Coordinates of C-alpha atoms in Angstrom, one line a residue:
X14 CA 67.7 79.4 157.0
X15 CA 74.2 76.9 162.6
X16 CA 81.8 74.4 168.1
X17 CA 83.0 75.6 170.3
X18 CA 86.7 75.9 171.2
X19 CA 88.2 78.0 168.6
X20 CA 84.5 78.5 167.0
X21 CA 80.5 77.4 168.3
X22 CA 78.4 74.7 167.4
X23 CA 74.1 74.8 166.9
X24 CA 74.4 71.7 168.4
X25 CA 75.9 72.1 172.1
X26 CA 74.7 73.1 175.2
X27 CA 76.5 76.6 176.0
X28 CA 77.9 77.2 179.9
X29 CA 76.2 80.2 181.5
X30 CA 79.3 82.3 182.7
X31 CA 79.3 83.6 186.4
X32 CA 77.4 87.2 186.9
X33 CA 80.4 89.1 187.7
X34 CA 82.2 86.7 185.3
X35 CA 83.9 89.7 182.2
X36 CA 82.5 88.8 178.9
X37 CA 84.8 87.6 176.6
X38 CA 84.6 88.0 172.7
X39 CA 83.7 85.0 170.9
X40 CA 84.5 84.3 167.0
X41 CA 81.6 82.7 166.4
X42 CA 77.6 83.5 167.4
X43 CA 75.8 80.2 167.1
X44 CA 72.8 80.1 164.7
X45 CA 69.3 79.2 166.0
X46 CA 69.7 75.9 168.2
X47 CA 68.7 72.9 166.1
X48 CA 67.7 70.2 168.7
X49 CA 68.3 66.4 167.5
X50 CA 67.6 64.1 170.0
X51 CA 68.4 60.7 170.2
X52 CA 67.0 58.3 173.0
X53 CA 67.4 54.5 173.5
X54 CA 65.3 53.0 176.0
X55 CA 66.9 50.7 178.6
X56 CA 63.6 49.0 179.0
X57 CA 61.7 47.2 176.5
X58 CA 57.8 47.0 175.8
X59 CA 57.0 43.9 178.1
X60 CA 58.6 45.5 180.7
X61 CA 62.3 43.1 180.4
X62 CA 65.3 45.0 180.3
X63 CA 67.6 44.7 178.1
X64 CA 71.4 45.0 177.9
X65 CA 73.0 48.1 178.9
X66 CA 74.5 50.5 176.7
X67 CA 78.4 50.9 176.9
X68 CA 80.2 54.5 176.4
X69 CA 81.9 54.9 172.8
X70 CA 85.6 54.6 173.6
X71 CA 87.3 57.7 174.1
X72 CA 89.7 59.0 171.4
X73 CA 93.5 59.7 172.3
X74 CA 94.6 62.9 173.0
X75 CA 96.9 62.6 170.1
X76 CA 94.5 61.5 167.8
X77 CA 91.6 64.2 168.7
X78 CA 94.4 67.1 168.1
X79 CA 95.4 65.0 164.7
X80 CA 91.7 65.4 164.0
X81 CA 91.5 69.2 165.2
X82 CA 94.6 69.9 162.7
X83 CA 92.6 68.3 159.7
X84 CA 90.8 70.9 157.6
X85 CA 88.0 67.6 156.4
X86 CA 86.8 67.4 159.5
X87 CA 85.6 71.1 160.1
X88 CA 81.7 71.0 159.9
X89 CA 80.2 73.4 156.9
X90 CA 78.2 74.8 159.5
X91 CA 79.9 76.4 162.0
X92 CA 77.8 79.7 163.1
X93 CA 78.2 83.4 162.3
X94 CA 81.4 85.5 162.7
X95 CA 80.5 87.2 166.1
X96 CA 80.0 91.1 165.7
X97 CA 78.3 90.5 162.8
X98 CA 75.7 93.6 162.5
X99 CA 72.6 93.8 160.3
X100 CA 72.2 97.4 160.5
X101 CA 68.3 98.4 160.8
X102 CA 66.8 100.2 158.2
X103 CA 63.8 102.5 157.5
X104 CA 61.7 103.0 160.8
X105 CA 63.8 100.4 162.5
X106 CA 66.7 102.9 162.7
X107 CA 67.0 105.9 165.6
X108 CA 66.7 109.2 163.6
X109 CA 69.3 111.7 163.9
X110 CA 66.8 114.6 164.3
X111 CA 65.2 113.4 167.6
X112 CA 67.1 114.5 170.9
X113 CA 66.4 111.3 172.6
X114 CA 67.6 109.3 169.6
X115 CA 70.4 111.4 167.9
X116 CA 72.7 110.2 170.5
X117 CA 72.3 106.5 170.2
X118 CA 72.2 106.9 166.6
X119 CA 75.7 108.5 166.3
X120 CA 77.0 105.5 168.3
X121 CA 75.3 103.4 166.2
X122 CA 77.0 104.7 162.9
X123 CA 80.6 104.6 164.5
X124 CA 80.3 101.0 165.8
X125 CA 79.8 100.5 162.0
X126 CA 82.0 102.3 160.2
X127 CA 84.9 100.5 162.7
X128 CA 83.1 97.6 162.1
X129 CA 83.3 98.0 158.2
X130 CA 87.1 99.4 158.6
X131 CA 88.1 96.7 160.5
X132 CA 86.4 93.8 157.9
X133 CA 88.2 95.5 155.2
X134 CA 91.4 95.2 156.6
X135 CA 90.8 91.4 157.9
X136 CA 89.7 91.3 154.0
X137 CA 93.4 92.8 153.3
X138 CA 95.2 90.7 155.3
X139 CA 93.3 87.3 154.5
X140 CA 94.3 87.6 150.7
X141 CA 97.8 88.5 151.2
X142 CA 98.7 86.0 154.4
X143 CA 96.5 82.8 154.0
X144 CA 98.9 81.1 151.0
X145 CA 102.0 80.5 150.1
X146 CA 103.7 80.6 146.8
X147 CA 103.6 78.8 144.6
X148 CA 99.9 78.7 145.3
X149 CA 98.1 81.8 144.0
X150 CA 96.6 84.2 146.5
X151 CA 92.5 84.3 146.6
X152 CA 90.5 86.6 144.8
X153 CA 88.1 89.2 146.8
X154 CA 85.9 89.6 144.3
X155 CA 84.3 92.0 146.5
X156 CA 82.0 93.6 143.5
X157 CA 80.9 90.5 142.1
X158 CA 79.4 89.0 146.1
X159 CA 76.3 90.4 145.3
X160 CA 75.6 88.5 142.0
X161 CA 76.8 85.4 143.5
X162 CA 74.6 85.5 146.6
X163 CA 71.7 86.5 143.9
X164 CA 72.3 83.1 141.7
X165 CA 72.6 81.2 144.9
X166 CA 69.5 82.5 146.1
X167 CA 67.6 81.7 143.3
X168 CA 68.8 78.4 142.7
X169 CA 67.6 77.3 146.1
X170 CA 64.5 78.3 146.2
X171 CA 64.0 77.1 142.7
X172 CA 65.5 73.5 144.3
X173 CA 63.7 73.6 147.4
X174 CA 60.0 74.1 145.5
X175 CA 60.9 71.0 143.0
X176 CA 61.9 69.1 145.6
X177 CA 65.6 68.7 144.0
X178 CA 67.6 67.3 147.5
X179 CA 71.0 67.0 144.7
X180 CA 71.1 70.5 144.2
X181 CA 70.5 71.7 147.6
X182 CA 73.6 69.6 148.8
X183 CA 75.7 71.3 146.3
X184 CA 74.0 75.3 147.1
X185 CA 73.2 74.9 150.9
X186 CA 75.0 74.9 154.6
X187 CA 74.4 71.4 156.7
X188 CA 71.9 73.1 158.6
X189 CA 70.2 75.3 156.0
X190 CA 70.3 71.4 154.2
X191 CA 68.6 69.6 156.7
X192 CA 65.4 71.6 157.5
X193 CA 64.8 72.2 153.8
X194 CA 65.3 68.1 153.6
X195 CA 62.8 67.9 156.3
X196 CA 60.3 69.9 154.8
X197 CA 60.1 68.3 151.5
X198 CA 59.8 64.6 153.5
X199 CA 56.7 66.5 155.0
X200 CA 54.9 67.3 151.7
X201 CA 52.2 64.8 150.3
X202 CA 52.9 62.1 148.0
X203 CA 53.5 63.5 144.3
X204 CA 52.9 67.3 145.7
X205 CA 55.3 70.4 144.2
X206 CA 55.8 73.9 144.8
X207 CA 56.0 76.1 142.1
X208 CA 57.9 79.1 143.4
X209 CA 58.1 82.2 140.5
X210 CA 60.5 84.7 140.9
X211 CA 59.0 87.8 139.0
X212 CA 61.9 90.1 139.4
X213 CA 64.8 91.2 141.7
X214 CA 64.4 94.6 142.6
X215 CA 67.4 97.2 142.4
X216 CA 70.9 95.4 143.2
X217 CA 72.2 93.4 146.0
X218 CA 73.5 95.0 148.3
X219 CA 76.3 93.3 150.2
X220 CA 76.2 94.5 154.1
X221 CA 78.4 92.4 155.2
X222 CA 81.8 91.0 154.0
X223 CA 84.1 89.6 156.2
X224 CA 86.9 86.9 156.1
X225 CA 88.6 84.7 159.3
X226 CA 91.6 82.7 159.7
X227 CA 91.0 79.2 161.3
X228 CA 93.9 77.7 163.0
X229 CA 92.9 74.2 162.0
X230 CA 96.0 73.5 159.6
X231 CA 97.7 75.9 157.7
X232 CA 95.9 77.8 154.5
X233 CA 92.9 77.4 156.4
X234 CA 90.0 80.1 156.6
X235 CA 86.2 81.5 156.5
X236 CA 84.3 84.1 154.4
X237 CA 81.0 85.3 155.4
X238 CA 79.4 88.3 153.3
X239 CA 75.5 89.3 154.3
X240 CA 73.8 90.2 151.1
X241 CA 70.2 92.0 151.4
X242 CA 68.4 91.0 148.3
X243 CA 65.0 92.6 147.5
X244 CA 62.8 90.4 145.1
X245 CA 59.0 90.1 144.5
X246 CA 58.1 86.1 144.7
X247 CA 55.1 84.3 144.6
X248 CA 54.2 80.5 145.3
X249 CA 52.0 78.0 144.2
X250 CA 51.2 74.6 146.1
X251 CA 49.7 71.7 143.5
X252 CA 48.5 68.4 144.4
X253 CA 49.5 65.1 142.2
X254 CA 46.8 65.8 140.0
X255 CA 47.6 69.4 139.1
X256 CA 45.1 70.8 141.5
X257 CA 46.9 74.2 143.1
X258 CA 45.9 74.4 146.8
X259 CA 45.0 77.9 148.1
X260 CA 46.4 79.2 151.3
X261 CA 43.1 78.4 152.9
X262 CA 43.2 75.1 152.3
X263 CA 46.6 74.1 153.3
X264 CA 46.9 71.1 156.1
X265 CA 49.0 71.7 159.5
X266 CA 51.2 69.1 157.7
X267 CA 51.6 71.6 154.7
X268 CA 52.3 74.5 155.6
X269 CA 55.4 72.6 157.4
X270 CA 56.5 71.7 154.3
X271 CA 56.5 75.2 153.3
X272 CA 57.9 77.0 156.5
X273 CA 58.2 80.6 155.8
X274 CA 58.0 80.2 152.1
X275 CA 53.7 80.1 153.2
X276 CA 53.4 84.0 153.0
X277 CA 53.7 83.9 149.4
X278 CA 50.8 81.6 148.9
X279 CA 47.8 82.9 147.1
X280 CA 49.7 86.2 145.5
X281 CA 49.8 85.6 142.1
X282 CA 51.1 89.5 141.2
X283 CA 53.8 88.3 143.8
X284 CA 54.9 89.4 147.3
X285 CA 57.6 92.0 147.8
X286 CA 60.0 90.4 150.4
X287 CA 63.5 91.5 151.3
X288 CA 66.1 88.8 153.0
X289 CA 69.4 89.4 154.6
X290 CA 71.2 86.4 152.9
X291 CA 74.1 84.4 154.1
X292 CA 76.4 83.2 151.9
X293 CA 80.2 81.4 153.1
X294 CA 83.2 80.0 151.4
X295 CA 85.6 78.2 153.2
X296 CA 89.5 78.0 152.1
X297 CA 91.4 74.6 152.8
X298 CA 94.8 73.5 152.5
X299 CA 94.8 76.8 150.8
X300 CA 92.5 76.4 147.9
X301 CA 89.0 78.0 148.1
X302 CA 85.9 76.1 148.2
X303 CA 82.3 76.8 146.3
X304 CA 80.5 79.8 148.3
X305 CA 77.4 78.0 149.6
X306 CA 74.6 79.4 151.4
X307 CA 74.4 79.5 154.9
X308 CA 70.4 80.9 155.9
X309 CA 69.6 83.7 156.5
X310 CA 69.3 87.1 158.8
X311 CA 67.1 89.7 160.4
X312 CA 68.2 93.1 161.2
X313 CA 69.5 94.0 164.3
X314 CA 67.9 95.8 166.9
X315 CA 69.4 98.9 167.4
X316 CA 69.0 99.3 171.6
X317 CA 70.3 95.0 171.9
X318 CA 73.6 96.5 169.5
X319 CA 74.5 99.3 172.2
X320 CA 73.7 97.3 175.0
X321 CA 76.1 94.8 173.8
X322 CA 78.4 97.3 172.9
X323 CA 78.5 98.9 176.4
X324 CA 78.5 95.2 178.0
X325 CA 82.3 94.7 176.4

């Protein structure tokens, strides 16, 4: 709450390399696989069948790499920057003081500090290289990602519960877009949400920040930043005729309309919940776009990180 050649797509089926095949590093981790599948029967009710379906013509080589070099055809959601880490927090980390776990933590710490040293310097070199003058070079902005992720986040829950499909076009990722889009085609005729944000709790902290060229036309590029954002929320389901519908109560057709959004139900004083929130900004032809929001994160686990780590 994301394609493949230079970066992956949600919506592709992914080769399964050979066992003794080396692992390469990939730019992009997809998001969680969003199946749309489309069939059209070649046989009809009564049994007839009816005329068969011809292949879409095949594009020219020149005009697919004419269509790879055009920044307007990159999709909005194209996936995480791989290497991305969530690092665990609380009881979810290894302690330091344990002789089984010091070890693993210690690695743990320096895969992130070169992980943070290295996203600083793609940071550098991303303001300084992507334009050319006269155009003016971006701004990092790096202690203001936190606010931004914070008004983005609150403007699309507060779209999401009124049903507002406008203002989730102009706030969300494709997506991020088309399961919220889903779940409000889901809800009853003339039902709301009222979603109450009581307070954010301490600042946002940005755990992520990281920024990638694309060689899809020149002045073209990614940002990603992961922002953890604390808040204490509570939601409210009402009917068309005012009627708020407990948590009891709720139909197997809404809580799909809520999704996740169900745990707040019924907790009037609010429910403390912390999201790892991602938020993207694309730069083309060498202006930057909006900073939209992409979905969302979960931390990582610390034993998958070193695995991976030792797999490279």
């Amino acid at each position: 709450m994301s394609r493949r050649t230079v970066f992956q797509t949600p919506r592709c089926l992914f080769a399964i390399p050979p066992k003794n095949a080396t692992p390469r590093k990939r730019l992009f981790s997809p998001p969680q696989a969003r199946n749309l599948t489309h069939c059209s029967p070649l046989h009809a009710s009564d049994g007839t069948v009816q005329s068969k379906i011809r292949s879409p013509a095949q594009k020219s080589v020149r005009v697919q790499q004419r269509e790879m070099s055009n920044p307007d055809t990159i999709p909005d959601d194209i996936g995480i920057f791989d290497g991305t880490l969530i690092m665990p927090t609380g009881t979810n980390l290894p302690s330091l003081f344990r002789p089984r776990t010091t070890l693993p933590r210690l690695k743990l710490e320096w895969h992130r500090f070169k992980l943070r040293t290295t996203d600083f310097l793609g940071l550098i070199y991303f303001k300084f290289m992507i334009t050319e003058q006269p155009n003016p070079r971006p701004k990092l902005a790096i202690f203001h990602t936190g606010g931004v992720a914070k008004a983005l986040h609150s403007r699309m829950y507060t779209a999401f519960a009124e049903g507002d499909v406008e203002t989730l076009e102009k706030t969300c990722a494709m997506g991020l877009l088309s399961s919220f889009k889903g779940r409000i085609a889901s809800r009853q005729p003339g039902e709301r949400l009222k979603w109450t944000l009581h307070r954010y709790k301490g600042r946002a902290k940005v755990v992520s920040n990281r920024a990638m060229m694309l060689p899809i036309g020149k002045g073209t590029a990614l940002r990603q930043a992961v922002v953890r954002i604390r808040s204490r929320q509570s939601l409210e389901r009402l009917r068309a005729d005012g009627t708020i519908v407990s948590s009891g109560e709720q139909t197997d057709k809404e809580k799909k309309s809520g999704g996740w959004m169900n745990g707040l139900m019924g907790k009037g004083q609010g429910k403390d919940v912390t999201e790892y929130v991602v938020i993207q900004r694309f730069m083309k032809r060498q202006k930057e776009e909006p900073w939209m929001v992409w979905g969302t994160l979960e931390e990582a686990n610390w034993e998958k990180v070193l695995e991976d780590m030792e797999a490279i």
